PDB file of C-alpha atoms and ligand atoms in Angstrom:
ATOM      1  CA  VAL A 151       0.097  -0.022   0.053  1.00 97.00           C
ATOM      2  CA  ILE A 152       1.323   3.300  -1.012  1.00 98.00           C
ATOM      3  CA  ASP A 153      -0.244   6.194   1.187  1.00 98.00           C
ATOM      4  CA  CYS A 154      -0.403   9.470  -0.971  1.00 98.00           C
ATOM      5  CA  THR A 155      -3.398  10.863   1.007  1.00 98.00           C
ATOM      6  CA  GLY A 156      -1.242  13.991   1.840  1.00 98.00           C
ATOM      7  CA  ASP A 157      -2.481  13.696   5.453  1.00 98.00           C
ATOM      8  CA  GLY A 158      -0.932  10.181   5.947  1.00 98.00           C
ATOM      9  CA  ASP A 159      -4.398   8.899   6.706  1.00 98.00           C
ATOM     10  CA  ILE A 160      -3.689   5.231   5.955  1.00 98.00           C
ATOM     11  CA  ALA A 161      -0.334   5.141   7.773  1.00 98.00           C
ATOM     12  CA  ALA A 162      -1.976   6.963  10.704  1.00 98.00           C
ATOM     13  CA  ARG A 163      -4.938   4.732  10.944  1.00 98.00           C
ATOM     14  CA  ALA A 164      -2.815   1.717  10.650  1.00 98.00           C
ATOM     15  CA  GLY A 165      -0.560   2.590  13.901  1.00 98.00           C
ATOM     16  CA  ALA A 166       2.208   4.111  12.197  1.00 98.00           C
ATOM     17  CA  PRO A 167       3.948   6.921  14.522  1.00 98.00           C
ATOM     18  CA  PHE A 168       3.596  10.592  13.292  1.00 98.00           C
ATOM     19  CA  LYS A 169       4.462  14.103  14.175  1.00 98.00           C
ATOM     20  CA  ILE A 170       2.823  17.449  13.514  1.00 98.00           C
ATOM     21  CA  GLY A 171       4.266  20.751  13.405  1.00 98.00           C
ATOM     22  CA  ARG A 172       7.470  22.434  14.710  1.00 98.00           C
ATOM     23  CA  GLU A 173       9.869  20.245  16.984  1.00 97.00           C
ATOM     24  CA  THR A 174       9.539  23.106  19.418  1.00 97.00           C
ATOM     25  CA  ASP A 175       6.001  23.623  20.105  1.00 97.00           C
ATOM     26  CA  GLY A 176       3.792  21.699  17.671  1.00 98.00           C
ATOM     27  CA  ALA A 177       2.616  24.837  15.587  1.00 98.00           C
ATOM     28  CA  PHE A 178       2.104  24.024  11.899  1.00 98.00           C
ATOM     29  CA  GLN A 179       1.792  25.981   8.706  1.00 98.00           C
ATOM     30  CA  PRO A 180      -1.551  27.870   8.078  1.00 98.00           C
ATOM     31  CA  MET A 181      -4.125  26.754   5.313  1.00 98.00           C
ATOM     32  CA  THR A 182      -4.960  29.088   2.558  1.00 98.00           C
ATOM     33  CA  MET A 183      -8.125  29.300   0.444  1.00 98.00           C
ATOM     34  CA  MET A 184      -7.016  30.492  -2.903  1.00 98.00           C
ATOM     35  CA  PHE A 185      -9.503  32.379  -5.496  1.00 98.00           C
ATOM     36  CA  LYS A 186      -9.915  33.321  -8.839  1.00 98.00           C
ATOM     37  CA  ILE A 187     -10.508  37.005  -9.885  1.00 98.00           C
ATOM     38  CA  GLY A 188     -11.579  38.478 -13.317  1.00 98.00           C
ATOM     39  CA  GLY A 189     -11.652  42.098 -14.353  1.00 97.00           C
ATOM     40  CA  LEU A 190      -8.148  42.869 -13.663  1.00 95.00           C
ATOM     41  CA  ARG A 191      -7.180  46.281 -15.235  1.00 93.00           C
ATOM     42  CA  LYS A 192      -6.239  46.126 -19.049  1.00 91.00           C
ATOM     43  CA  GLY A 193      -2.256  45.851 -19.437  1.00 86.00           C
ATOM     44  CA  TYR A 194      -1.797  44.715 -15.920  1.00 89.00           C
ATOM     45  CA  ASN A 195       1.489  42.761 -15.635  1.00 81.00           C
ATOM     46  CA  ARG A 196       3.483  40.766 -13.512  1.00 75.00           C
ATOM     47  CA  ASP A 197       5.631  43.927 -12.582  1.00 72.00           C
ATOM     48  CA  ASP A 198       2.388  45.291 -10.846  1.00 79.00           C
ATOM     49  CA  LEU A 199       2.089  42.247  -8.574  1.00 74.00           C
ATOM     50  CA  ARG A 200       2.997  43.955  -5.333  1.00 76.00           C
ATOM     51  CA  SER A 201       2.006  47.351  -6.066  1.00 83.00           C
ATOM     52  CA  TRP A 202      -1.680  47.187  -5.043  1.00 92.00           C
ATOM     53  CA  TYR A 203      -0.676  45.915  -1.499  1.00 94.00           C
ATOM     54  CA  ASP A 204       1.948  48.333  -1.009  1.00 93.00           C
ATOM     55  CA  ILE A 205      -0.656  51.329  -1.871  1.00 93.00           C
ATOM     56  CA  LEU A 206      -3.175  49.455   0.304  1.00 96.00           C
ATOM     57  CA  ILE A 207      -1.124  49.690   3.436  1.00 95.00           C
ATOM     58  CA  GLN A 208      -0.615  53.359   2.744  1.00 95.00           C
ATOM     59  CA  ARG A 209      -4.350  53.700   2.906  1.00 95.00           C
ATOM     60  CA  ILE A 210      -5.252  51.552   5.900  1.00 97.00           C
ATOM     61  CA  PRO A 211      -2.726  50.726   8.789  1.00 97.00           C
ATOM     62  CA  GLU A 212      -1.261  47.235   7.937  1.00 97.00           C
ATOM     63  CA  LYS A 213      -2.216  46.129  11.514  1.00 97.00           C
ATOM     64  CA  GLU A 214      -5.785  46.468  10.742  1.00 98.00           C
ATOM     65  CA  ILE A 215      -5.627  44.535   7.526  1.00 98.00           C
ATOM     66  CA  LEU A 216      -3.459  41.908   9.119  1.00 98.00           C
ATOM     67  CA  ALA A 217      -6.129  41.524  11.736  1.00 98.00           C
ATOM     68  CA  GLU A 218      -8.551  40.653   8.986  1.00 98.00           C
ATOM     69  CA  ILE A 219      -6.231  38.599   6.797  1.00 98.00           C
ATOM     70  CA  PRO A 220      -3.030  37.492   8.631  1.00 98.00           C
ATOM     71  CA  TYR A 221      -0.450  37.378   5.998  1.00 98.00           C
ATOM     72  CA  ASN A 222       1.682  40.175   4.531  1.00 96.00           C
ATOM     73  CA  ASN A 223       2.880  38.647   1.489  1.00 94.00           C
ATOM     74  CA  PRO A 224      -0.122  38.184  -0.961  1.00 95.00           C
ATOM     75  CA  ALA A 225       0.526  36.842  -4.364  1.00 93.00           C
ATOM     76  CA  LEU A 226      -1.185  37.567  -7.305  1.00 94.00           C
ATOM     77  CA  ILE A 227      -0.713  35.257 -10.022  1.00 92.00           C
ATOM     78  CA  THR A 228      -1.684  36.454 -13.488  1.00 92.00           C
ATOM     79  CA  LEU A 229      -3.406  33.804 -15.822  1.00 94.00           C
ATOM     80  CA  PRO A 230      -3.224  33.354 -19.524  1.00 93.00           C
ATOM     81  CA  ARG A 231      -6.815  34.555 -20.070  1.00 94.00           C
ATOM     82  CA  GLN A 232      -6.858  38.295 -20.085  1.00 92.00           C
ATOM     83  CA  GLY A 233      -7.968  39.794 -16.869  1.00 95.00           C
ATOM     84  CA  GLU A 234      -7.890  36.745 -14.784  1.00 96.00           C
ATOM     85  CA  ALA A 235      -5.713  35.917 -11.745  1.00 95.00           C
ATOM     86  CA  LEU A 236      -5.192  33.559  -8.836  1.00 96.00           C
ATOM     87  CA  ILE A 237      -4.779  35.361  -5.446  1.00 96.00           C
ATOM     88  CA  GLN A 238      -2.980  33.543  -2.567  1.00 96.00           C
ATOM     89  CA  TRP A 239      -3.801  35.831   0.477  1.00 97.00           C
ATOM     90  CA  THR A 240      -5.901  34.074   2.940  1.00 98.00           C
ATOM     91  CA  HIS A 241      -4.216  32.639   6.046  1.00 98.00           C
ATOM     92  CA  ILE A 242      -6.131  30.301   8.468  1.00 98.00           C
ATOM     93  CA  GLN A 243      -3.842  29.503  11.285  1.00 97.00           C
ATOM     94  CA  GLN A 244      -3.806  26.578  13.734  1.00 95.00           C
ATOM     95  CA  THR A 245      -6.669  24.773  12.199  1.00 97.00           C
ATOM     96  CA  LEU A 246      -5.874  21.049  11.543  1.00 98.00           C
ATOM     97  CA  GLY A 247      -6.727  19.630   8.100  1.00 98.00           C
ATOM     98  CA  THR A 248      -6.979  16.040   9.877  1.00 98.00           C
ATOM     99  CA  ASN A 249      -9.900  17.414  11.995  1.00 97.00           C
ATOM    100  CA  ALA A 250     -13.152  17.594  10.116  1.00 97.00           C
ATOM    101  CA  GLU A 251     -14.742  20.147  12.620  1.00 98.00           C
ATOM    102  CA  GLN A 252     -11.566  22.366  12.134  1.00 98.00           C
ATOM    103  CA  LEU A 253     -11.439  21.809   8.282  1.00 97.00           C
ATOM    104  CA  THR A 254     -15.030  23.191   8.140  1.00 97.00           C
ATOM    105  CA  ALA A 255     -14.415  26.179  10.335  1.00 98.00           C
ATOM    106  CA  ALA A 256     -11.228  27.048   8.344  1.00 98.00           C
ATOM    107  CA  THR A 257     -13.302  26.776   5.117  1.00 98.00           C
ATOM    108  CA  PHE A 258     -15.839  29.253   6.596  1.00 97.00           C
ATOM    109  CA  GLU A 259     -12.894  31.476   7.703  1.00 98.00           C
ATOM    110  CA  GLY A 260     -11.287  31.085   4.197  1.00 98.00           C
ATOM    111  CA  ARG A 261     -14.449  32.440   2.604  1.00 98.00           C
ATOM    112  CA  ARG A 262     -14.844  35.368   5.177  1.00 98.00           C
ATOM    113  CA  GLN A 263     -11.213  36.394   4.458  1.00 98.00           C
ATOM    114  CA  ILE A 264     -11.939  36.381   0.783  1.00 98.00           C
ATOM    115  CA  ARG A 265     -15.118  38.618   1.073  1.00 98.00           C
ATOM    116  CA  LYS A 266     -12.901  41.042   3.139  1.00 98.00           C
ATOM    117  CA  ALA A 267     -10.197  41.005   0.425  1.00 98.00           C
ATOM    118  CA  PHE A 268     -12.783  42.264  -2.134  1.00 98.00           C
ATOM    119  CA  GLU A 269     -13.555  45.191   0.220  1.00 98.00           C
ATOM    120  CA  TYR A 270      -9.966  46.061  -0.018  1.00 97.00           C
ATOM    121  CA  PHE A 271      -9.624  45.426  -3.545  1.00 97.00           C
ATOM    122  CA  LYS A 272     -12.119  48.283  -4.057  1.00 97.00           C
ATOM    123  CA  LEU A 273      -9.863  50.780  -2.309  1.00 97.00           C
ATOM    124  CA  VAL A 274      -6.994  49.872  -4.886  1.00 95.00           C
ATOM    125  CA  ARG A 275      -9.300  50.216  -8.101  1.00 94.00           C
ATOM    126  CA  ASP A 276      -6.984  52.278  -9.713  1.00 92.00           C
ATOM    127  CA  GLN A 277      -4.131  49.824  -9.516  1.00 91.00           C
ATOM    128  CA  LEU A 278      -5.970  46.470 -10.031  1.00 94.00           C
ATOM    129  CA  GLY A 279      -9.038  47.442 -11.902  1.00 95.00           C
ATOM    130  CA  ASP A 280     -12.684  46.650 -10.948  1.00 96.00           C
ATOM    131  CA  VAL A 281     -12.031  43.030  -9.948  1.00 97.00           C
ATOM    132  CA  TYR A 282     -14.745  40.335  -9.243  1.00 98.00           C
ATOM    133  CA  LEU A 283     -14.849  36.818  -7.766  1.00 98.00           C
ATOM    134  CA  LEU A 284     -14.745  34.324 -10.623  1.00 98.00           C
ATOM    135  CA  ASP A 285     -14.075  30.998  -8.736  1.00 97.00           C
ATOM    136  CA  LEU A 286     -13.545  29.361  -5.370  1.00 97.00           C
ATOM    137  CA  PRO A 287     -11.663  26.042  -4.951  1.00 96.00           C
ATOM    138  CA  ALA A 288     -13.682  22.854  -4.140  1.00 93.00           C
ATOM    139  CA  VAL A 289     -11.495  22.305  -1.108  1.00 95.00           C
ATOM    140  CA  ILE A 290      -9.381  24.667   0.959  1.00 98.00           C
ATOM    141  CA  GLY A 291      -5.597  24.252   0.596  1.00 98.00           C
ATOM    142  CA  VAL A 292      -3.873  22.454   3.608  1.00 98.00           C
ATOM    143  CA  ARG A 293      -0.173  23.146   3.748  1.00 98.00           C
ATOM    144  CA  GLU A 294       0.865  20.690   6.572  1.00 98.00           C
ATOM    145  CA  THR A 295      -0.663  17.923   8.740  1.00 98.00           C
ATOM    146  CA  ARG A 296       1.155  14.620   9.800  1.00 98.00           C
ATOM    147  CA  ARG A 297       4.818  13.582   9.013  1.00 98.00           C
ATOM    148  CA  ILE A 298       4.684   9.741   9.423  1.00 98.00           C
ATOM    149  CA  ILE A 299       7.992   8.730  11.169  1.00 98.00           C
ATOM    150  CA  GLY A 300       9.809   6.369   8.771  1.00 98.00           C
ATOM    151  CA  GLU A 301      13.238   4.368   8.807  1.00 97.00           C
ATOM    152  CA  TYR A 302      14.929   7.811   8.260  1.00 98.00           C
ATOM    153  CA  VAL A 303      13.918  11.461   9.435  1.00 98.00           C
ATOM    154  CA  ILE A 304      15.218  13.957   6.978  1.00 98.00           C
ATOM    155  CA  SER A 305      16.851  16.385   9.421  1.00 98.00           C
ATOM    156  CA  ASP A 306      17.582  20.222   9.438  1.00 98.00           C
ATOM    157  CA  GLU A 307      21.205  19.271   9.004  1.00 98.00           C
ATOM    158  CA  ASP A 308      20.391  17.254   5.971  1.00 98.00           C
ATOM    159  CA  VAL A 309      18.839  20.262   4.564  1.00 98.00           C
ATOM    160  CA  LYS A 310      21.578  22.706   5.337  1.00 98.00           C
ATOM    161  CA  ASN A 311      24.297  20.324   4.385  1.00 98.00           C
ATOM    162  CA  GLY A 312      22.738  19.128   1.282  1.00 98.00           C
ATOM    163  CA  THR A 313      23.179  15.465   2.300  1.00 98.00           C
ATOM    164  CA  VAL A 314      23.285  12.694  -0.503  1.00 97.00           C
ATOM    165  CA  GLN A 315      21.589   9.472   0.392  1.00 95.00           C
ATOM    166  CA  PRO A 316      22.830   6.014  -1.085  1.00 93.00           C
ATOM    167  CA  ASP A 317      18.882   5.299  -1.689  1.00 94.00           C
ATOM    168  CA  THR A 318      17.723   8.445  -3.123  1.00 95.00           C
ATOM    169  CA  VAL A 319      14.294   8.484  -4.744  1.00 96.00           C
ATOM    170  CA  CYS A 320      14.324  12.263  -5.277  1.00 96.00           C
ATOM    171  CA  HIS A 321      16.517  15.389  -5.154  1.00 98.00           C
ATOM    172  CA  VAL A 322      14.960  18.548  -3.660  1.00 98.00           C
ATOM    173  CA  ARG A 323      16.099  21.889  -4.960  1.00 98.00           C
ATOM    174  CA  PHE A 324      12.995  23.999  -3.687  1.00 98.00           C
ATOM    175  CA  GLY A 325      13.960  26.061  -0.966  1.00 98.00           C
ATOM    176  CA  VAL A 326      12.600  25.994   2.625  1.00 98.00           C
ATOM    177  CA  ASP A 327       9.307  27.995   2.471  1.00 98.00           C
ATOM    178  CA  ILE A 328       7.567  28.500   5.695  1.00 98.00           C
ATOM    179  CA  HIS A 329       4.233  30.441   5.886  1.00 98.00           C
ATOM    180  CA  GLU A 330       4.839  31.231   9.723  1.00 98.00           C
ATOM    181  CA  PRO A 331       2.203  29.296  11.858  1.00 98.00           C
ATOM    182  CA  CYS A 332       1.476  32.140  14.224  1.00 97.00           C
ATOM    183  CA  GLN A 333       2.809  35.306  12.601  1.00 97.00           C
ATOM    184  CA  THR A 334       1.889  37.231   9.441  1.00 97.00           C
ATOM    185  CA  GLU A 335       5.169  36.568   7.584  1.00 96.00           C
ATOM    186  CA  GLN A 336       6.659  33.917   5.253  1.00 97.00           C
ATOM    187  CA  THR A 337      10.146  32.723   6.110  1.00 97.00           C
ATOM    188  CA  CYS A 338      12.120  31.324   2.960  1.00 98.00           C
ATOM    189  CA  TRP A 339      15.807  30.008   2.992  1.00 97.00           C
ATOM    190  CA  LYS A 340      17.731  28.407   0.427  1.00 98.00           C
ATOM    191  CA  HIS A 341      19.928  25.122   0.682  1.00 98.00           C
ATOM    192  CA  PRO A 342      22.400  23.252  -1.406  1.00 98.00           C
ATOM    193  CA  GLY A 343      19.844  20.542  -2.424  1.00 98.00           C
ATOM    194  CA  PHE A 344      19.472  17.630  -0.460  1.00 98.00           C
ATOM    195  CA  ASP A 345      18.112  13.907  -1.268  1.00 98.00           C
ATOM    196  CA  ILE A 346      14.948  12.119  -0.099  1.00 98.00           C
ATOM    197  CA  PRO A 347      16.023   8.539   0.609  1.00 97.00           C
ATOM    198  CA  LEU A 348      13.533   5.815   0.254  1.00 97.00           C
ATOM    199  CA  ARG A 349      13.803   4.946   3.984  1.00 97.00           C
ATOM    200  CA  SER A 350      12.100   8.120   4.593  1.00 98.00           C
ATOM    201  CA  LEU A 351       9.043   6.717   2.622  1.00 98.00           C
ATOM    202  CA  ILE A 352       8.708   3.533   4.648  1.00 98.00           C
ATOM    203  CA  PRO A 353       7.007   4.084   8.172  1.00 98.00           C
ATOM    204  CA  LEU A 354       8.237   2.477  11.299  1.00 98.00           C
ATOM    205  CA  LYS A 355       6.146  -0.410  12.715  1.00 97.00           C
ATOM    206  CA  ILE A 356       3.937  -1.241   9.739  1.00 97.00           C
ATOM    207  CA  GLU A 357       4.907  -3.599   7.038  1.00 95.00           C
ATOM    208  CA  ASN A 358       4.021  -3.356   3.336  1.00 94.00           C
ATOM    209  CA  LEU A 359       3.308   0.297   3.590  1.00 98.00           C
ATOM    210  CA  MET A 360       5.149   3.282   2.121  1.00 98.00           C
ATOM    211  CA  THR A 361       4.148   7.089   2.131  1.00 98.00           C
ATOM    212  CA  ALA A 362       4.754   9.421  -0.918  1.00 98.00           C
ATOM    213  CA  GLY A 363       3.882  13.085  -1.008  1.00 98.00           C
ATOM    214  CA  ARG A 364       3.923  15.838   1.955  1.00 98.00           C
ATOM    215  CA  CYS A 365       3.298  13.341   4.650  1.00 98.00           C
ATOM    216  CA  ILE A 366       6.753  11.519   4.361  1.00 98.00           C
ATOM    217  CA  SER A 367       9.392  11.323   7.202  1.00 98.00           C
ATOM    218  CA  GLY A 368      11.224  14.579   7.900  1.00 98.00           C
ATOM    219  CA  SER A 369      11.679  17.600   9.939  1.00 98.00           C
ATOM    220  CA  PHE A 370       9.374  20.758  10.171  1.00 98.00           C
ATOM    221  CA  SER A 371      11.803  22.607   7.876  1.00 98.00           C
ATOM    222  CA  ALA A 372      12.533  19.880   5.537  1.00 98.00           C
ATOM    223  CA  HIS A 373       8.828  19.302   5.112  1.00 98.00           C
ATOM    224  CA  ALA A 374       8.706  23.113   4.200  1.00 98.00           C
ATOM    225  CA  ALA A 375      11.071  22.419   1.209  1.00 98.00           C
ATOM    226  CA  TYR A 376       9.758  19.057  -0.119  1.00 98.00           C
ATOM    227  CA  ARG A 377       6.217  19.617   0.089  1.00 98.00           C
ATOM    228  CA  VAL A 378       6.052  21.278  -3.433  1.00 98.00           C
ATOM    229  CA  THR A 379       4.189  19.408  -6.077  1.00 98.00           C
ATOM    230  CA  GLY A 380       7.252  18.489  -8.338  1.00 97.00           C
ATOM    231  CA  ASP A 381       8.882  16.647  -5.340  1.00 98.00           C
ATOM    232  CA  CYS A 382       5.696  14.975  -4.186  1.00 98.00           C
ATOM    233  CA  LEU A 383       5.304  13.622  -7.995  1.00 98.00           C
ATOM    234  CA  LYS A 384       8.889  12.319  -7.995  1.00 98.00           C
ATOM    235  CA  MET A 385       8.184  10.501  -4.553  1.00 98.00           C
ATOM    236  CA  GLY A 386       5.179   8.922  -5.847  1.00 98.00           C
ATOM    237  CA  GLU A 387       6.965   7.660  -8.875  1.00 98.00           C
ATOM    238  CA  GLY A 388       9.970   6.502  -6.748  1.00 97.00           C
ATOM    239  CA  ALA A 389       7.606   4.631  -4.400  1.00 98.00           C
ATOM    240  CA  GLY A 390       5.977   2.736  -7.198  1.00 98.00           C
ATOM    241  CA  ALA A 391       9.305   1.856  -8.826  1.00 97.00           C
ATOM    242  CA  ALA A 392      10.633   0.872  -5.494  1.00 97.00           C
ATOM    243  CA  ALA A 393       7.625  -1.372  -4.722  1.00 97.00           C
ATOM    244  CA  THR A 394       7.619  -2.998  -8.037  1.00 97.00           C
ATOM    245  CA  ALA A 395      11.483  -3.757  -7.605  1.00 97.00           C
ATOM    246  CA  ALA A 396      10.981  -5.185  -3.940  1.00 97.00           C
ATOM    247  CA  ILE A 397       8.149  -7.506  -5.109  1.00 96.00           C
ATOM    248  CA  ARG A 398      10.269  -8.761  -8.008  1.00 97.00           C
ATOM    249  CA  SER A 399      13.223  -9.462  -5.680  1.00 96.00           C
ATOM    250  CA  GLY A 400      10.942 -11.301  -3.310  1.00 96.00           C
ATOM    251  CA  ARG A 401      11.731  -8.993  -0.306  1.00 96.00           C
ATOM    252  CA  SER A 402       9.584  -6.605   1.910  1.00 96.00           C
ATOM    253  CA  ILE A 403      10.121  -2.981   1.056  1.00 97.00           C
ATOM    254  CA  ARG A 404      11.725  -2.570   4.503  1.00 96.00           C
ATOM    255  CA  SER A 405      14.254  -5.002   3.575  1.00 95.00           C
ATOM    256  CA  TYR A 406      14.909  -3.883  -0.031  1.00 95.00           C
ATOM    257  CA  ALA A 407      15.703  -0.448   1.253  1.00 93.00           C
ATOM    258  CA  LYS A 408      18.244  -2.031   3.704  1.00 92.00           C
ATOM    259  CA  MET A 409      19.657  -4.052   0.862  1.00 91.00           C
ATOM    260  CA  LEU A 410      20.029  -0.763  -1.354  1.00 88.00           C
ATOM    261  CA  ARG A 411      21.654   0.972   1.536  1.00 85.00           C
ATOM    262  CA  GLU A 412      24.215  -1.713   2.053  1.00 86.00           C
ATOM    263  CA  LYS A 413      24.948  -2.280  -1.452  1.00 78.00           C
TER     264      LYS A 413
HETATM  265  C1  FAD B 713      -2.527  27.248  -0.819  1.00 76.49           C
HETATM  266  C2  FAD B 713      -1.336  26.387  -1.306  1.00 76.49           C
HETATM  267  C3  FAD B 713      -0.353  26.993  -2.428  1.00 76.49           C
HETATM  268  C4  FAD B 713       0.626  26.081  -2.816  1.00 76.49           C
HETATM  269  N1  FAD B 713       1.391  26.476  -3.766  1.00 76.49           N
HETATM  270  C5  FAD B 713       2.318  25.662  -4.284  1.00 76.49           C
HETATM  271  C6  FAD B 713       2.965  26.188  -5.478  1.00 76.49           C
HETATM  272  O1  FAD B 713       2.979  27.295  -5.950  1.00 76.49           O
HETATM  273  N2  FAD B 713       3.915  25.108  -5.933  1.00 76.49           N
HETATM  274  C7  FAD B 713       4.141  23.889  -5.466  1.00 76.49           C
HETATM  275  O2  FAD B 713       4.824  23.250  -6.008  1.00 76.49           O
HETATM  276  N3  FAD B 713       3.442  23.643  -4.457  1.00 76.49           N
HETATM  277  C8  FAD B 713       2.463  24.319  -3.887  1.00 76.49           C
HETATM  278  N4  FAD B 713       1.868  24.043  -2.769  1.00 76.49           N
HETATM  279  C9  FAD B 713       2.140  22.693  -2.193  1.00 76.49           C
HETATM  280  C10 FAD B 713       1.653  21.587  -2.732  1.00 76.49           C
HETATM  281  O3  FAD B 713       0.492  21.683  -3.487  1.00 76.49           O
HETATM  282  C11 FAD B 713       1.122  20.399  -1.676  1.00 76.49           C
HETATM  283  O4  FAD B 713       2.077  20.240  -0.875  1.00 76.49           O
HETATM  284  C12 FAD B 713       1.246  19.032  -2.556  1.00 76.49           C
HETATM  285  O5  FAD B 713       0.188  19.127  -3.516  1.00 76.49           O
HETATM  286  C13 FAD B 713       1.115  17.858  -1.589  1.00 76.49           C
HETATM  287  O6  FAD B 713       1.083  16.653  -2.524  1.00 76.49           O
HETATM  288  P1  FAD B 713       0.328  15.321  -2.160  1.00 76.49           P
HETATM  289  O7  FAD B 713       0.397  14.394  -3.041  1.00 76.49           O
HETATM  290  O8  FAD B 713       1.313  14.884  -0.656  1.00 76.49           O
HETATM  291  O9  FAD B 713      -0.965  15.573  -1.382  1.00 76.49           O
HETATM  292  P2  FAD B 713      -2.181  16.295  -2.278  1.00 76.49           P
HETATM  293  O10 FAD B 713      -1.760  16.879  -3.404  1.00 76.49           O
HETATM  294  O11 FAD B 713      -3.109  16.872  -1.109  1.00 76.49           O
HETATM  295  O12 FAD B 713      -2.939  14.761  -2.755  1.00 76.49           O
HETATM  296  C14 FAD B 713      -3.554  13.893  -1.881  1.00 76.49           C
HETATM  297  C15 FAD B 713      -4.684  13.305  -2.741  1.00 76.49           C
HETATM  298  O13 FAD B 713      -5.226  12.146  -2.146  1.00 76.49           O
HETATM  299  C16 FAD B 713      -6.652  12.345  -2.114  1.00 76.49           C
HETATM  300  N5  FAD B 713      -7.259  11.465  -0.909  1.00 76.49           N
HETATM  301  C17 FAD B 713      -6.917  11.758   0.229  1.00 76.49           C
HETATM  302  N6  FAD B 713      -7.716  10.740   0.921  1.00 76.49           N
HETATM  303  C18 FAD B 713      -8.135   9.881   0.019  1.00 76.49           C
HETATM  304  C19 FAD B 713      -8.932   8.684   0.253  1.00 76.49           C
HETATM  305  N7  FAD B 713      -9.323   8.150   1.349  1.00 76.49           N
HETATM  306  N8  FAD B 713      -9.142   7.953  -0.921  1.00 76.49           N
HETATM  307  C20 FAD B 713      -9.121   8.659  -2.336  1.00 76.49           C
HETATM  308  N9  FAD B 713      -8.334   9.790  -2.190  1.00 76.49           N
HETATM  309  C21 FAD B 713      -7.927  10.565  -1.265  1.00 76.49           C
HETATM  310  C22 FAD B 713      -6.829  13.748  -2.101  1.00 76.49           C
HETATM  311  O14 FAD B 713      -8.318  14.118  -2.468  1.00 76.49           O
HETATM  312  C23 FAD B 713      -5.993  14.384  -2.881  1.00 76.49           C
HETATM  313  O15 FAD B 713      -6.209  14.433  -4.236  1.00 76.49           O
HETATM  314  C24 FAD B 713       0.757  24.614  -2.220  1.00 76.49           C
HETATM  315  C25 FAD B 713      -0.044  24.340  -1.339  1.00 76.49           C
HETATM  316  C26 FAD B 713      -1.135  25.152  -0.825  1.00 76.49           C
HETATM  317  C27 FAD B 713      -1.940  24.640   0.396  1.00 76.49           C
END
C-alpha cells in the first residue's frame, strides 16, 4: 500500500507513529483558500504584482488589514486568460486539516477572508481594476498535517548540508518555504539541494506500507521544502518503482531498502 493521501491517513490509521508541526511547540503552517478573480485592469502585468498591496497599506494601517487577513505577502498570479488571476492571500492559522470540524471552520474562515479581500480591492481599484470573484476552490488548501515517522527522518542538518543518500528517490531543489504558523510573515531560505531517501518513505512499525508526498518522514523545515508538487510527484513515482522492484526481488520494502543502503 502506498499512502498518497497528503495527510498520511492510511499510515496513521494503521498505527504508524507521526508528528505534526514544529519540533519546539507543534505549531504548523496555515491553510490558504486561494481564489480566482476577473476584471483585472487591462495591461496589468507581473511587474505590478505587489504594487496594490503597498498602496493599500498606505491607505489603511497594515495592522488593521493583518487583523482581518493575517498574511503580509499576498501573491497575485496572472493567468493566460486576459484579466484573470489567482490570489494567494488568506491564511487560516492553527486549524488542523485532519480534524473535520476544524477543516470546516477553516473553510468558513477562508471565505470570510475572501469577502474582506474584495472590500480591500475596491480601495485599490486604480491599480487593480474593478475586479470580481470568478471562482473558489472545491476544497481549502492544507499545507501541513502529519509527518509519518519512517526508517529515516530527513533532518534540518540534511537540508543545510545537502546530504546525499545512497537510496535516493528524489533530489530536492526548492528552498525552505515556511508560511509562519502564528505570525503574518513567510520565512524562506535556500539550501544546497538534498536527497529524499527511500527509507523516509517507509513508516516504522507497519509492514508493506509506504508513504509519498508531503506526509513522508522529515523535520518541520525539511517538509517546508519537499512539500512542493514537483517533489511529491517524484516521490510517488519512486515509491511505485521501489515497490515493484521489492516484489520482483521477493523482499519486503523494508528489507529491499536495507539492501539498497548496504550495497
Ligand atoms: C495554498 C497552497 C499553495 C501552494 N502552492 C504551491 C506552489 O505554488 N507550488 C508547489 O509546487 N506547491 C505548492 N503547494 C504545495 C503542494 O500543492 C502540496 O504540498 C502538494 O500538492 C502535496 O502533494 P500530496 O500528493 O502529498 O498531497 P495532495 O496533493 O493533497 O494529494 C492527496 C490526494 O489524495 C486524495 N485523497 C485523500 N484521501 C483519500 C482517500 N481516502 N481516498 C481517495 N483519495 C484520497 C486527495 O483528495 C488528494 O487528491 C501549495 C499548497 C497550498 C496549500
